[in-house]
XYZ file of C-alpha atoms in Angstrom:
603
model
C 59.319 61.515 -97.039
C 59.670 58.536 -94.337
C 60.721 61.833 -91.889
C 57.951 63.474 -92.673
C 55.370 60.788 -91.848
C 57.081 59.787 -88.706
C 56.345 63.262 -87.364
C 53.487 63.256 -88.351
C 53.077 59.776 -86.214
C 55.036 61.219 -83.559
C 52.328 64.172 -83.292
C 49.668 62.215 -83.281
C 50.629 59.228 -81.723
C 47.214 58.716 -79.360
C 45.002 58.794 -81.750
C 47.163 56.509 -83.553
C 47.747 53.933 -81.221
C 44.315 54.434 -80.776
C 43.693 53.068 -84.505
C 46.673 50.550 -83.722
C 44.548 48.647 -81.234
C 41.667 48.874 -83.026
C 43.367 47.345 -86.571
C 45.332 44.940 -84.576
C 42.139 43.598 -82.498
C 39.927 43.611 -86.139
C 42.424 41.574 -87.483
C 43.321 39.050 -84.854
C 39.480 38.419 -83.866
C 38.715 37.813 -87.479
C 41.704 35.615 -88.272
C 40.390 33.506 -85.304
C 37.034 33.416 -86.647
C 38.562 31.622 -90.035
C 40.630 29.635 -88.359
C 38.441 28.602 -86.038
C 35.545 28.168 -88.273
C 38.037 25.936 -90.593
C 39.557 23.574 -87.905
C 36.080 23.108 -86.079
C 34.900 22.241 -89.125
C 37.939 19.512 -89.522
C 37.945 18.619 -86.078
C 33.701 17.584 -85.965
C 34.355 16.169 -89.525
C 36.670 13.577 -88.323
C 34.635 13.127 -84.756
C 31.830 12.652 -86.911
C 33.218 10.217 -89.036
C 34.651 8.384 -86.338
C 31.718 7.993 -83.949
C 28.159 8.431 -84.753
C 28.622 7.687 -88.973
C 31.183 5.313 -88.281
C 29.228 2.486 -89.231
C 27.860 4.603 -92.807
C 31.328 5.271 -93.404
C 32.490 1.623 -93.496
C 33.042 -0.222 -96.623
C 30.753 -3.773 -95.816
C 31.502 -7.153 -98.157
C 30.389 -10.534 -97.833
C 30.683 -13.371 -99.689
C 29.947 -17.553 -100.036
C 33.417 -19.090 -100.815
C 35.418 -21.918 -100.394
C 38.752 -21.605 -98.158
C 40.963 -21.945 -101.177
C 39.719 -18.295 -102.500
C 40.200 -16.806 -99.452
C 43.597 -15.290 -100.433
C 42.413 -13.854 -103.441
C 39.347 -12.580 -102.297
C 41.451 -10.786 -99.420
C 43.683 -8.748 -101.936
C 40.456 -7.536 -104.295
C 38.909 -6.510 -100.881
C 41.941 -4.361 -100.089
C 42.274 -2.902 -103.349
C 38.501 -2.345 -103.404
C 38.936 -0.028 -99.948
C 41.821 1.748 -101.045
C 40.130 3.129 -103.899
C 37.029 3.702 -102.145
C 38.680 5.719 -99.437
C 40.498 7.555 -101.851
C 44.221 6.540 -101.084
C 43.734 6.929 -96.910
C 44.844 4.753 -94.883
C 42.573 1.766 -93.998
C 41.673 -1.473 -91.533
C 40.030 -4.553 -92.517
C 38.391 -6.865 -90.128
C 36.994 -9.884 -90.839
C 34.430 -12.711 -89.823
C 34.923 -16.096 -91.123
C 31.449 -18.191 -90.577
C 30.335 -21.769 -90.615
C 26.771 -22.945 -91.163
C 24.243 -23.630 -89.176
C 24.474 -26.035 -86.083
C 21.470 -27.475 -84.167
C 21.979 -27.424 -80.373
C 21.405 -30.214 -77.928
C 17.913 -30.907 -76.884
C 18.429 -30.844 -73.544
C 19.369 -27.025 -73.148
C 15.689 -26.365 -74.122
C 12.861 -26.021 -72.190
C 10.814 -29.331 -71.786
C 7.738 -27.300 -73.250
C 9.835 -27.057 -76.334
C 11.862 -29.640 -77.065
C 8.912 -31.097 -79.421
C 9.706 -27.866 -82.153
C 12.579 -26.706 -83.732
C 15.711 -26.903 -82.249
C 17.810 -24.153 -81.438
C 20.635 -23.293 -83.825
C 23.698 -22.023 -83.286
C 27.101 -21.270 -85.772
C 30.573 -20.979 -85.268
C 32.755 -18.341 -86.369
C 36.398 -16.721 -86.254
C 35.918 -13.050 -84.819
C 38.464 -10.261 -84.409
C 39.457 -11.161 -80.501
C 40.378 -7.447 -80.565
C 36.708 -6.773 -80.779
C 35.650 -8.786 -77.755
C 36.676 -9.161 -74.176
C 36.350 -12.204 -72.099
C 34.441 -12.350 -69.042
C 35.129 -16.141 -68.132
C 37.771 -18.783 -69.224
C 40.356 -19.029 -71.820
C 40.711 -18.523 -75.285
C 40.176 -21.276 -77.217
C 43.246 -22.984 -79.017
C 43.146 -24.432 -82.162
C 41.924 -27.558 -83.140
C 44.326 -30.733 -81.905
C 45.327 -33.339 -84.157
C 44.163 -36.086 -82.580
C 40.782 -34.612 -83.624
C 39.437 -34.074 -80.045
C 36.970 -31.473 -79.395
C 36.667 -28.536 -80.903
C 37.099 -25.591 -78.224
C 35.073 -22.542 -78.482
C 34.039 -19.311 -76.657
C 30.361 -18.816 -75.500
C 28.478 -15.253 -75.532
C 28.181 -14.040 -72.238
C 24.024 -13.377 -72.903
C 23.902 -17.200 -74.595
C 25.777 -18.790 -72.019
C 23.542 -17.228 -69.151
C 20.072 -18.281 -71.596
C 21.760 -22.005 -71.538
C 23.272 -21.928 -68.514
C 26.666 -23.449 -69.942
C 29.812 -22.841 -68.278
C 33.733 -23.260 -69.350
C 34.227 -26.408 -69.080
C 31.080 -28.186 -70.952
C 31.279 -30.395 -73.475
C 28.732 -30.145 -76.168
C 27.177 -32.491 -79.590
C 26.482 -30.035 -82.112
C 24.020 -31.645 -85.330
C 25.295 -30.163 -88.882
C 22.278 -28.799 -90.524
C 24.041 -27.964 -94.034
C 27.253 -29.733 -95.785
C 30.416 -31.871 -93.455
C 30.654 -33.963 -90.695
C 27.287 -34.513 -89.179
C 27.872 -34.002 -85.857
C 30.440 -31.879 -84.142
C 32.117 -32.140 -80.307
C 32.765 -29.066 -79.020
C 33.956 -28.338 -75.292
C 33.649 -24.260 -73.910
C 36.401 -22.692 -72.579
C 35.450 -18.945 -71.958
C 32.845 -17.160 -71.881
C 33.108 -12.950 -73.829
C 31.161 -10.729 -74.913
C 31.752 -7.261 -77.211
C 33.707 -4.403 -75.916
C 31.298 -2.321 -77.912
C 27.943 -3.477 -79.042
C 27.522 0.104 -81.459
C 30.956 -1.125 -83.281
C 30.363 -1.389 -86.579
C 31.980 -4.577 -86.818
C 28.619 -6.049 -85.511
C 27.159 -5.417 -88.645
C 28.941 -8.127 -90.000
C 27.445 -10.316 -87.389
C 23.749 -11.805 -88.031
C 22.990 -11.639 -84.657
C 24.641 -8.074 -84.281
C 26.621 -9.170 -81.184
C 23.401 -9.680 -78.845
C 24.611 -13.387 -78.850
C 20.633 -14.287 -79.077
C 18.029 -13.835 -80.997
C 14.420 -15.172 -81.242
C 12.500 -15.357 -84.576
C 10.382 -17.789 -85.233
C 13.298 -20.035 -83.461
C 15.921 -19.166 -81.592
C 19.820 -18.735 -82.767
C 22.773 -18.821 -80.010
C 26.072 -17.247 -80.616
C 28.355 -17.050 -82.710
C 30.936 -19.868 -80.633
C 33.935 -18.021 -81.217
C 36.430 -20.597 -82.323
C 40.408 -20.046 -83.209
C 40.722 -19.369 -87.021
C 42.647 -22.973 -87.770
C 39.428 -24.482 -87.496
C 38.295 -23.637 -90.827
C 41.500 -23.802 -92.881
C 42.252 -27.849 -92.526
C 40.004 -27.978 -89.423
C 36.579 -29.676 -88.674
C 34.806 -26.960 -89.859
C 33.431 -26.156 -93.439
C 33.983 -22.310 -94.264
C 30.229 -21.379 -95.486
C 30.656 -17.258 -95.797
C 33.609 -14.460 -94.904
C 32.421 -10.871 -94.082
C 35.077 -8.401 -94.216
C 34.600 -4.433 -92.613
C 37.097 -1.655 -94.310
C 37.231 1.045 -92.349
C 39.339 4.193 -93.110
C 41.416 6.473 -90.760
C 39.931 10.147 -91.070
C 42.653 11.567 -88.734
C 44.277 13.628 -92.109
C 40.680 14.346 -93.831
C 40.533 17.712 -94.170
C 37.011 19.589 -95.638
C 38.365 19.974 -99.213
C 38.817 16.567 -99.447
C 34.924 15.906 -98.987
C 34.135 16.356 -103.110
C 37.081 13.707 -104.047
C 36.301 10.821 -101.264
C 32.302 11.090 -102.680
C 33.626 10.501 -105.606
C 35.809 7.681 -105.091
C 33.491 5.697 -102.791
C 30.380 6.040 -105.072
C 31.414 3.477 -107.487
C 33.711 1.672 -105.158
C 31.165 -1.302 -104.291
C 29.760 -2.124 -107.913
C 33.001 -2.057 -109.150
C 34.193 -4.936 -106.099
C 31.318 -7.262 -106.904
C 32.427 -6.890 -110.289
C 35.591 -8.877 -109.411
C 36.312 -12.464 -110.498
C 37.683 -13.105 -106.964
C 34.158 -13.867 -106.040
C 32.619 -15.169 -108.901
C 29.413 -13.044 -108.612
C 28.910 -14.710 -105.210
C 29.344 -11.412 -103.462
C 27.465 -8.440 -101.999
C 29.274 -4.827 -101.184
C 27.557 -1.713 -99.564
C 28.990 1.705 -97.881
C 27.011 4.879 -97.428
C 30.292 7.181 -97.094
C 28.981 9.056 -99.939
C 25.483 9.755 -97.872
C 27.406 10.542 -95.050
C 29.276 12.471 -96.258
C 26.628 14.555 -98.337
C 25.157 15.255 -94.601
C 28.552 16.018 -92.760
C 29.226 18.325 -96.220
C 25.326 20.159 -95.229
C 26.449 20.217 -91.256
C 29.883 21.909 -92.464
C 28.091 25.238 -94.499
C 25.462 25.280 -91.818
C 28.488 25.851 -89.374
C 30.082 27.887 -91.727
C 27.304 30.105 -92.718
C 26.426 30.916 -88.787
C 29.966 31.737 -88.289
C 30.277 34.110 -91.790
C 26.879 35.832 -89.926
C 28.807 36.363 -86.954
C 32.440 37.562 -88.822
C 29.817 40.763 -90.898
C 28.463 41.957 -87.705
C 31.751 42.344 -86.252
C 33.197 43.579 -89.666
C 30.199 46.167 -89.735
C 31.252 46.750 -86.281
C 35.157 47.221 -86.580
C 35.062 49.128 -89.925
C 32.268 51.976 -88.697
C 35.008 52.021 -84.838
C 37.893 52.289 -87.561
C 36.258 55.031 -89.608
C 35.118 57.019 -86.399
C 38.389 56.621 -85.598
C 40.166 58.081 -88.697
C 37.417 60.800 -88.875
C 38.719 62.044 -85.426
C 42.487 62.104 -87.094
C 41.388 63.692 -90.260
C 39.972 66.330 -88.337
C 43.010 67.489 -86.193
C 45.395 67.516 -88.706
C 42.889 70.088 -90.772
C 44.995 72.690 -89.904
C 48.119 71.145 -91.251
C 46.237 69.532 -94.546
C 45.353 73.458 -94.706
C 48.742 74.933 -95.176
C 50.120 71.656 -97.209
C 47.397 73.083 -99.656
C 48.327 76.346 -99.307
C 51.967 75.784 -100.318
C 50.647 73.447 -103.499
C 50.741 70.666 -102.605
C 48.857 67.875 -105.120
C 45.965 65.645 -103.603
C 48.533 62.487 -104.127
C 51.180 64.502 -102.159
C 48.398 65.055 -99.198
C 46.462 61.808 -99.756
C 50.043 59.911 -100.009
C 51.261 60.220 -96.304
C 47.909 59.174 -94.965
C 47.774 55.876 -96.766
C 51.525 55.758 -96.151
C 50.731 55.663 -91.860
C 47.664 53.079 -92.432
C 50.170 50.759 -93.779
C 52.181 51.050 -91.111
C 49.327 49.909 -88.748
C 48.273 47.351 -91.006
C 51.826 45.430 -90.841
C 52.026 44.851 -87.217
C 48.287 43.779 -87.648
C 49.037 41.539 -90.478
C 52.133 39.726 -88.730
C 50.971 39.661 -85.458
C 47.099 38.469 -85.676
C 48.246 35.290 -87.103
C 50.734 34.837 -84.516
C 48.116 35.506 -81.936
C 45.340 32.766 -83.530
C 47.036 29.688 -82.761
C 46.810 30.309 -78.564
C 43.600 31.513 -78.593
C 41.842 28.373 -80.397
C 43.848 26.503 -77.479
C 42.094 28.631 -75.383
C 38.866 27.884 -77.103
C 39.112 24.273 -77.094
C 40.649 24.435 -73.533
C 37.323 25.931 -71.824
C 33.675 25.831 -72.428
C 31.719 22.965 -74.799
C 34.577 21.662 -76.445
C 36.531 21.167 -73.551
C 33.506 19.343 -71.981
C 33.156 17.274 -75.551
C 37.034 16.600 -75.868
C 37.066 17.775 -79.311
C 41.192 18.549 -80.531
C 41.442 21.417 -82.476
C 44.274 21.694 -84.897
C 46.078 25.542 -83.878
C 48.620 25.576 -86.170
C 49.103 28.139 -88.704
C 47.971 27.556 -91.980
C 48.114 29.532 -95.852
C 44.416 30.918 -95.185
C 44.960 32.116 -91.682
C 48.127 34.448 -92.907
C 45.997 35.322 -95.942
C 43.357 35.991 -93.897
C 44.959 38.186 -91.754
C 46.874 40.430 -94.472
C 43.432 41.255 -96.085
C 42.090 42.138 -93.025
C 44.456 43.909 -92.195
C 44.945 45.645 -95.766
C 40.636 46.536 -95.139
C 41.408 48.047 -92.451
C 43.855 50.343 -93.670
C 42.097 51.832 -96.354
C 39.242 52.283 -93.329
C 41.492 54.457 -91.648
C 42.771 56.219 -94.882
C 39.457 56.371 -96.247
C 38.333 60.095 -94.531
C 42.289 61.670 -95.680
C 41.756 60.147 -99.593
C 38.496 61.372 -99.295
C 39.250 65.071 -98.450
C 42.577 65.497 -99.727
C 41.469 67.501 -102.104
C 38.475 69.301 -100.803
C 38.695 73.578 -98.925
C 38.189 73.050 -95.541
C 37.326 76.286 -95.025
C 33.845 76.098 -97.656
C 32.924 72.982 -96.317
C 29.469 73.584 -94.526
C 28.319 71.168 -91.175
C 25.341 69.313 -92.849
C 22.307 68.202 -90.267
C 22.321 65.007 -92.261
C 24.917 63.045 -94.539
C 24.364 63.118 -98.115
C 23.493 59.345 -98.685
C 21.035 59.788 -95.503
C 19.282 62.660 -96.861
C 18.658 60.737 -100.335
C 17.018 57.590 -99.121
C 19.859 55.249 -97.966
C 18.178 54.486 -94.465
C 14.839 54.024 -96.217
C 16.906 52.114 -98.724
C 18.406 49.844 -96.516
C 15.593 49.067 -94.332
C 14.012 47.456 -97.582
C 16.253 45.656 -98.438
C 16.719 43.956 -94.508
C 13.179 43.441 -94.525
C 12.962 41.530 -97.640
C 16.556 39.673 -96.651
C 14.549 38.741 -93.604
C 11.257 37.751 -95.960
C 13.050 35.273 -97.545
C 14.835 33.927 -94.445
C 11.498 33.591 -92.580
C 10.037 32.060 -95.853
C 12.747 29.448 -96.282
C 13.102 28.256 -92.712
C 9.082 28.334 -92.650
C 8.052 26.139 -95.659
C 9.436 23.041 -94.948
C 12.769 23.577 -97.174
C 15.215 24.802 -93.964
C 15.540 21.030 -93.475
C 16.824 19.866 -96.739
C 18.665 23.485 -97.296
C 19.408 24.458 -93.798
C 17.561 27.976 -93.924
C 20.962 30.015 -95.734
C 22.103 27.105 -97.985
C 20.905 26.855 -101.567
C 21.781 24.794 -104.484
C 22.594 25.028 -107.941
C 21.023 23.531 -111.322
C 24.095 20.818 -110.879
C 23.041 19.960 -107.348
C 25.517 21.861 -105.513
C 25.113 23.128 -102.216
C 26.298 26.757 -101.044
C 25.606 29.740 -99.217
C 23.384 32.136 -99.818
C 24.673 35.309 -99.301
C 21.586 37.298 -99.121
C 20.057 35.430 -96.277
C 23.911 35.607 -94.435
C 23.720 39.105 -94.697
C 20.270 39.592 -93.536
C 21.015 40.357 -89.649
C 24.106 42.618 -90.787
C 22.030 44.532 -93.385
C 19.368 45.020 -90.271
C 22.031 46.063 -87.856
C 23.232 48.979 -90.303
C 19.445 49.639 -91.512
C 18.253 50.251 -88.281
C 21.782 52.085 -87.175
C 21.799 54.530 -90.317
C 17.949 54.720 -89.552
C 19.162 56.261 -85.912
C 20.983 59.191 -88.268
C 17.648 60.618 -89.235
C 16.033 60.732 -85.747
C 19.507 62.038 -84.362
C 18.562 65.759 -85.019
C 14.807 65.542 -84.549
C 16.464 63.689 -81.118
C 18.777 66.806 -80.441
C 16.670 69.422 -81.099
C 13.585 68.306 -78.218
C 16.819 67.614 -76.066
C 17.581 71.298 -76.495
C 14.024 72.719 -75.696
C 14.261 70.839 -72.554
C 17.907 71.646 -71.516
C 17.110 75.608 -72.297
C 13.678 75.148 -69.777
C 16.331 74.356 -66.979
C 18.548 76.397 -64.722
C 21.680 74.483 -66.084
C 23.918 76.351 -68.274
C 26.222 73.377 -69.341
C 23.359 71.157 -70.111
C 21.466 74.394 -72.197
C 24.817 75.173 -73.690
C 25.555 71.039 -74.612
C 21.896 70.857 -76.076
C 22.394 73.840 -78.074
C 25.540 72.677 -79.356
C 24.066 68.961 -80.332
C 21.377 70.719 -81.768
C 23.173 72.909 -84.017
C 25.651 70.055 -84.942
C 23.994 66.800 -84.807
C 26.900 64.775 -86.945
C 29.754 65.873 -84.040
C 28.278 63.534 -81.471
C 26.098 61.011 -84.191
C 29.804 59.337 -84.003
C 29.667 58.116 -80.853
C 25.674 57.351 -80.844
C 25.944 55.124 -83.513
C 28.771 53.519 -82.538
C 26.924 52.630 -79.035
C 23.858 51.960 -80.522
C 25.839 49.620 -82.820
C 27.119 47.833 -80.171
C 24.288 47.497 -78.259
C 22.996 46.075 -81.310
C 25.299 43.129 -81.798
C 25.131 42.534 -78.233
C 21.269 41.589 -78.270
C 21.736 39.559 -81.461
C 24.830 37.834 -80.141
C 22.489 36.665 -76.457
C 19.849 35.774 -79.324
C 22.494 33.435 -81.245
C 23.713 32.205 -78.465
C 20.142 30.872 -77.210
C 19.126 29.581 -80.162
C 22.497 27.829 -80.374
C 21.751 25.997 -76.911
C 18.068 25.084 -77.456
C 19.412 23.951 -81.036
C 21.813 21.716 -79.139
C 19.368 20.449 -76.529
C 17.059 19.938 -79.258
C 19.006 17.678 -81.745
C 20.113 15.644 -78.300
C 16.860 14.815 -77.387
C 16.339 13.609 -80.799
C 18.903 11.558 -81.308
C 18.871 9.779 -77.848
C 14.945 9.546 -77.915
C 14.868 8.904 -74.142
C 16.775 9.381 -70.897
C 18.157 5.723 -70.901
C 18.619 3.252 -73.838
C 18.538 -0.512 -73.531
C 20.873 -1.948 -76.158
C 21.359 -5.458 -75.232
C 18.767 -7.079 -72.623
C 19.133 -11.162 -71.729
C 14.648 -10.938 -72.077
C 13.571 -11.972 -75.226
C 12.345 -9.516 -77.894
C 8.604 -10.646 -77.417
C 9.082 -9.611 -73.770
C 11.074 -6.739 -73.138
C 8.642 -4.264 -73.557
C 6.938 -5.162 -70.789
C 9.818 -6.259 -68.784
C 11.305 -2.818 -69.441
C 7.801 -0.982 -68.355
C 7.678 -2.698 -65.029
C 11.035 -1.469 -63.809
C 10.329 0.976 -60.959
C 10.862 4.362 -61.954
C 10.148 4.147 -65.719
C 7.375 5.540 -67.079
C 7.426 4.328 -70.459
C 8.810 1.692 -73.133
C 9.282 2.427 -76.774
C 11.078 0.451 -79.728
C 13.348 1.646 -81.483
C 15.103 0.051 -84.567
C-alpha cells in the first residue's frame, strides 16, 4: 500500500508540492498568529502593569503607630501583599513620617510673616527613590544630641533659598521636644515624579505645596532619627508592589480574586489596632487590561478567518486540480472493483503526509519570525520583548491546522470516490449556488454587520469594545457573530461573484466572436460553455483582492486608533508635572511662555 501511494506522489509530485507549500505556509502563518496574539498579549500585560497602571496595581497602607509596633506591623503588611498578589513575588517601600514642623519666620516674605507660618515635616524616604543634586546624605543623629541633619527638596530649597550648610530652628506643632535644630546637608529631588511611591507622599514629591498655607518638604532625614532619635514617629506608609515579569493572561481571573479582599482583610489586623487604612485598584486594572486583552484578541481572531477562508478555498482549488488528473486512474481503480475506502484511502493517506512536515515544521518556524516581528516595525520602536519560545498551544495549534488542511486537500477525492466520472455533467452553477447559498450568505453578512454597526454606534462599543459581550454572571467574551462578520462578507460577496460568472462569460463571448481573433472567440466560447473551469481562479483573485482592501482598511483604522488614544491620554503636546510657580499662578505663568498657545489643568 505505502508503494502504491508513493507512486502515486512520485506522478504527481508538482501539483503536490504545490499543496506542500500551500499546507506548510497555512500552517506556519496561523501558528504565528496564536502565538503572536498570545505573547503580545503577555508582553503589553506586563508593560501595562509596569508603567502606566503601575500606581493602580500597587497595594497602598498607612497607618498612626508608635515605633514599638513597627515590627509587627511590617510582617502583617508583607503577608497582606503576598496574598494580594497571589503568591508573586513582591517589594515594599516605605515612608516613615513625623508631624508637623513650623519653619522659621524669617524664610517668609515680610508681607507674610504676620499669618501662618509655613510648615514643614520630616521623614525617612527610600534614598533609592531620590537622587541628590547638592551635598551629602545626611548621617544619623549624633549622641551628643547636636543637630539633626537633613536633606532639602531641590523645588523647597530654591522657594527658601537654603543651601547645604544652613542651620535651621524648627517649632513642634504636635507632641515632643518643642523645638528642633536641624542643619542641611544636600539638597535631592525624585528620580521619577510619576513613581508610585509618591503616592505615599502628601506632597506627592513636588516638595511644595500651597493651600491655604504653605508646606515645605519632606526633610529627608536618616531612619535612626525616629527609632531612639529626636524625632517622634507620627505615621508609616508602606507601597507593595508586585513583579509581573511571570504573569501570564490566565493568571488574570486568580490575581482579581486574590487582591479583591486583600485590603479589608489587612485593616482587619490587630497589628494596627484599627488605626489603619489599605487601598489597591489591581482588581480595576486588571478588569481593563482583561477588556484591552479580547479587544486584541478578537481583531487578531478577525484577521486568522480571513486568511483561513483564504488558505482553505487556495487548498481546495488546489486538490480540485489533483482530483481531476488522476480521473483517469480513479477510473480504472473502479473498473477493477475497487471499494470507495480503497479509492478514498490513498488520498487521505498523501494529505497526511503533507500535513506532518506542516505540523512539525510551522512550530519550528514561529519562534524566528515573532523575533522578526518584535525586531522591526512598532514594537521595535516601543521596545516591547516578546517571549518566542515554543509553547503547548503553539504545537497544538499547528497539528490542527495542519490536520484542517489535510482533509481540505482530501476533501474533492472523499468526495468523488465513489461517484462515475463518465455521467457526471459540467453544471453552469454549483448546487449550493443554484439553491440560494449566495443570497443566503449575503443575509446573514448584512445582519452580522447590523449588529456590529449597532453596537459600536449606541454608546455600548465603549464598555463592550464593539465584538465583546458578557454573560448573566458578568463575564466578558467574544462574540463570535460580530468576529465573523468581515469573513462571512468576504465569502458572501465571493460566492455572490459565482452567479454573475456565467452571465460574465457569456457577454465576454458575444464580444470575442464580433472580433477577428480566433483564440480570444475560441477562449470566450470555451468560458462560456464552462463557466466553473476558470470560476477557480476568479474567485480565488477576487478573494484576494478582497482581503487585501480589508487588510489597508485594518491597518488604517489601527493607526488613527493609535494616534487617537495618544492624543487622549497625553492631552497636549507638552506636560508640566512639577513647576517651582505656585498653583494659584501657573496658569498664567504657563500661558505667557512664547510659543504656547494654551494652558489647561489637569488633575
Amino acid at each position: 500500500m505505502s508503494g502504491f501511494i508513493f507512486l502515486r506522489v512520485r506522478a504527481h509530485r508538482l501539483l503536490l508540492s504545490a499543496a506542500l507549500l500551500s499546507v506548510l505556509l497555512t500552517t506556519t502563518v496561523l501558528a504565528t498568529l496564536s502565538a503572536f496574539s498570545d505573547a503580545i498579549g503577555d508582553a503589553g500585560l506586563r508593560q501595562a502593569l509596569r508603567t502606566r497602571a503601575a500606581a493602580s496595581a500597587a497595594l497602598q497602607v498607612k497607618a498612626q503607630l508608635p515605633a514599638d509596633r513597627r515590627e509587627a506591623a511590617d510582617r502583617a503588611v508583607g503577608k497582606g501583599a503576598r496574598e494580594a498578589f497571589d503568591g508573586l513575588p513582591f517589594t515594599v517601600r516605605t515612608l516613615v513620617r513625623s508631624g508637623p514642623y513650623a519653619l522659621p519666620r524669617a524664610l517668609q516674605p515680610p508681607a507674610a510673616r504676620k499669618g501662618e507660618p509655613d510648615l514643614t515635616h520630616l521623614a525617612a524616604l527610600d534614598r533609592s527613590r531620590v537622587t541628590l543634586t547638592g551635598g551629602g546624605w545626611p548621617a544619623a543623629p549624633a549622641r551628643d544630641g547636636g543637630p539633626l541633619q537633613v536633606a532639602l527638596p531641590e523645588a523647597a530649597a530654591a522657594r527658601l533659598g537654603v543651601r547645604p550648610g544652613h542651620a535651621l530652628t524648627l517649632d513642634n506643632r504636635l507632641s515632643g521636644p518643642a523645638r528642633l535644630a536641624v542643619r542641611v546637608t544636600g539638597v535631592y529631588r525624585p528620580k521619577d515624579r510619576a513613581d508610585p511611591y509618591w503616592r505615599l507622599d502628601e506632597l506627592g514629591g513636588r516638595g511644595v505645596r500651597t493651600l491655604g498655607f504653605t508646606t515645605y518638604g519632606p526633610l529627608l532625614t536618616d531612619p535612626a532619627a525616629f527609632r531612639g532619635g529626636p524625632l517622634v514617629q507620627d505615621s508609616v506608609a508602606w507601597l507593595a508592589t508586585a513583579d509581573f515579569r511571570t504573569l501570564t493572561a490566565d493568571r488574570l481571573p486568580a490575581l482579581s480574586a486574590a487582591a479583591r479582599p486583600a485590603p479589608r482583610r489587612l485593616m482587619a489586623d490587630p497589628a494596627f489596632a484599627g488605626q489603619v487604612s489599605a487601598v489597591t485598584e489591581l482588581p480595576d486594572a486588571l478588569g481593563a487590561l482583561q477588556r484591552a486583552l479580547l479587544v486584541n484578541r478578537s481583531a487578531i481572531l478577525i484577521v486568522a478567518l480571513q486568511l483561513i477562508l483564504l488558505a482553505g478555498y487556495a487548498l481546495l482549488l488546489v486538490a480540485r486540480m489533483l482530483s481531476t488528473e488522476r480521473t483517469g486512474e480513479t477510473a480504472l481503480l473502479r473498473a477493477r472493483g475497487g471499494a470507495r475506502r480503497q479509492i478514498a484511502g490513498p488520498a487521505f493517506a498523501e494529505s497526511l503526509l503533507l500535513a506532518v512536515p506542516a505540523a512539525v515544521g510551522a512550530p519550528l518556524l514561529t519562534g524566528p519570525l515573532l523575533q522578526l516581528l518584535a525586531d522591526h516595525g512598532a514594537l521595535a520602536r516601543i521596545g516591547l520583548p516578546l517571549d518566542s519560545g515554543l509553547t503547548g498551544t503553539t504545537w497544538l495549534t499547528g497539528g490542527a491546522v495542519a490536520l484542517g488542511c489535510a482533509i481540505a486537500v482530501a476533501a474533492p477525492a472523499l468526495l468523488r470516490a465513489g461517484a462515475d466520472e463518465s455521467r457526471v455533467r459540467a453544471k453552469r452553477l454549483p448546487g449550493a449556488v443554484r439553491a440560494g447559498a449566495d443570497i443566503g450568505l449575503l443575509v446573514i453578512a448584512g445582519v452580522a454587520y447590523w449588529q456590529l454597526q449597532r453596537r459600536t454606534g449606541d454608546g455600548d462599543g465603549g464598555a463592550g469594545g464593539g465584538v465583546l459581550t458578557g454573560d448573566t454572571g458578568g463575564q466578558l467574551g467574544i462574540d463570535p457573530v460580530l468576529v465573523a462578520a468581515p469573513a462571512l462578507a468576504l465569502l458572501a460577496g465571493t460566492v455572490l461573484t459565482l452567479r454573475l460568472l456565467p452571465l460574465a462569460a457569456r457577454l465576454a463571448e458575444r464580444a470575442a466572436a464580433g472580433g477577428r481573433g480566433l483564440a480570444a472567440a475560441l477562449a470566450g466560447w470555451q468560458i462560456s460553455r464552462r463557466p466553473l473551469r476558470g470560476a477557480g481562479p476568479v474567485l480565488l483573485l477576487v478573494l484576494a483582492g478582497a482581503l487585501g482592501m480589508l487588510s489597508i482598511g485594518q491597518g488604517a483604522s489601527w493607526d488613527r486608533s493609535q494616534d487617537d488614544q495618544a492624543d487622549f491620554r497625553a492631552g497636549a503636546a507638552v506636560r508640566v508635572l512639577a513647576s517651582r510657580t505656585p498653583q494659584l499662578g501657573q496658569g498664567g505663568a504657563l500661558a505667557d511662555v512664547p510659543g504656547v498657545a494654551a494652558a489647561l489643568p489637569m488633575g
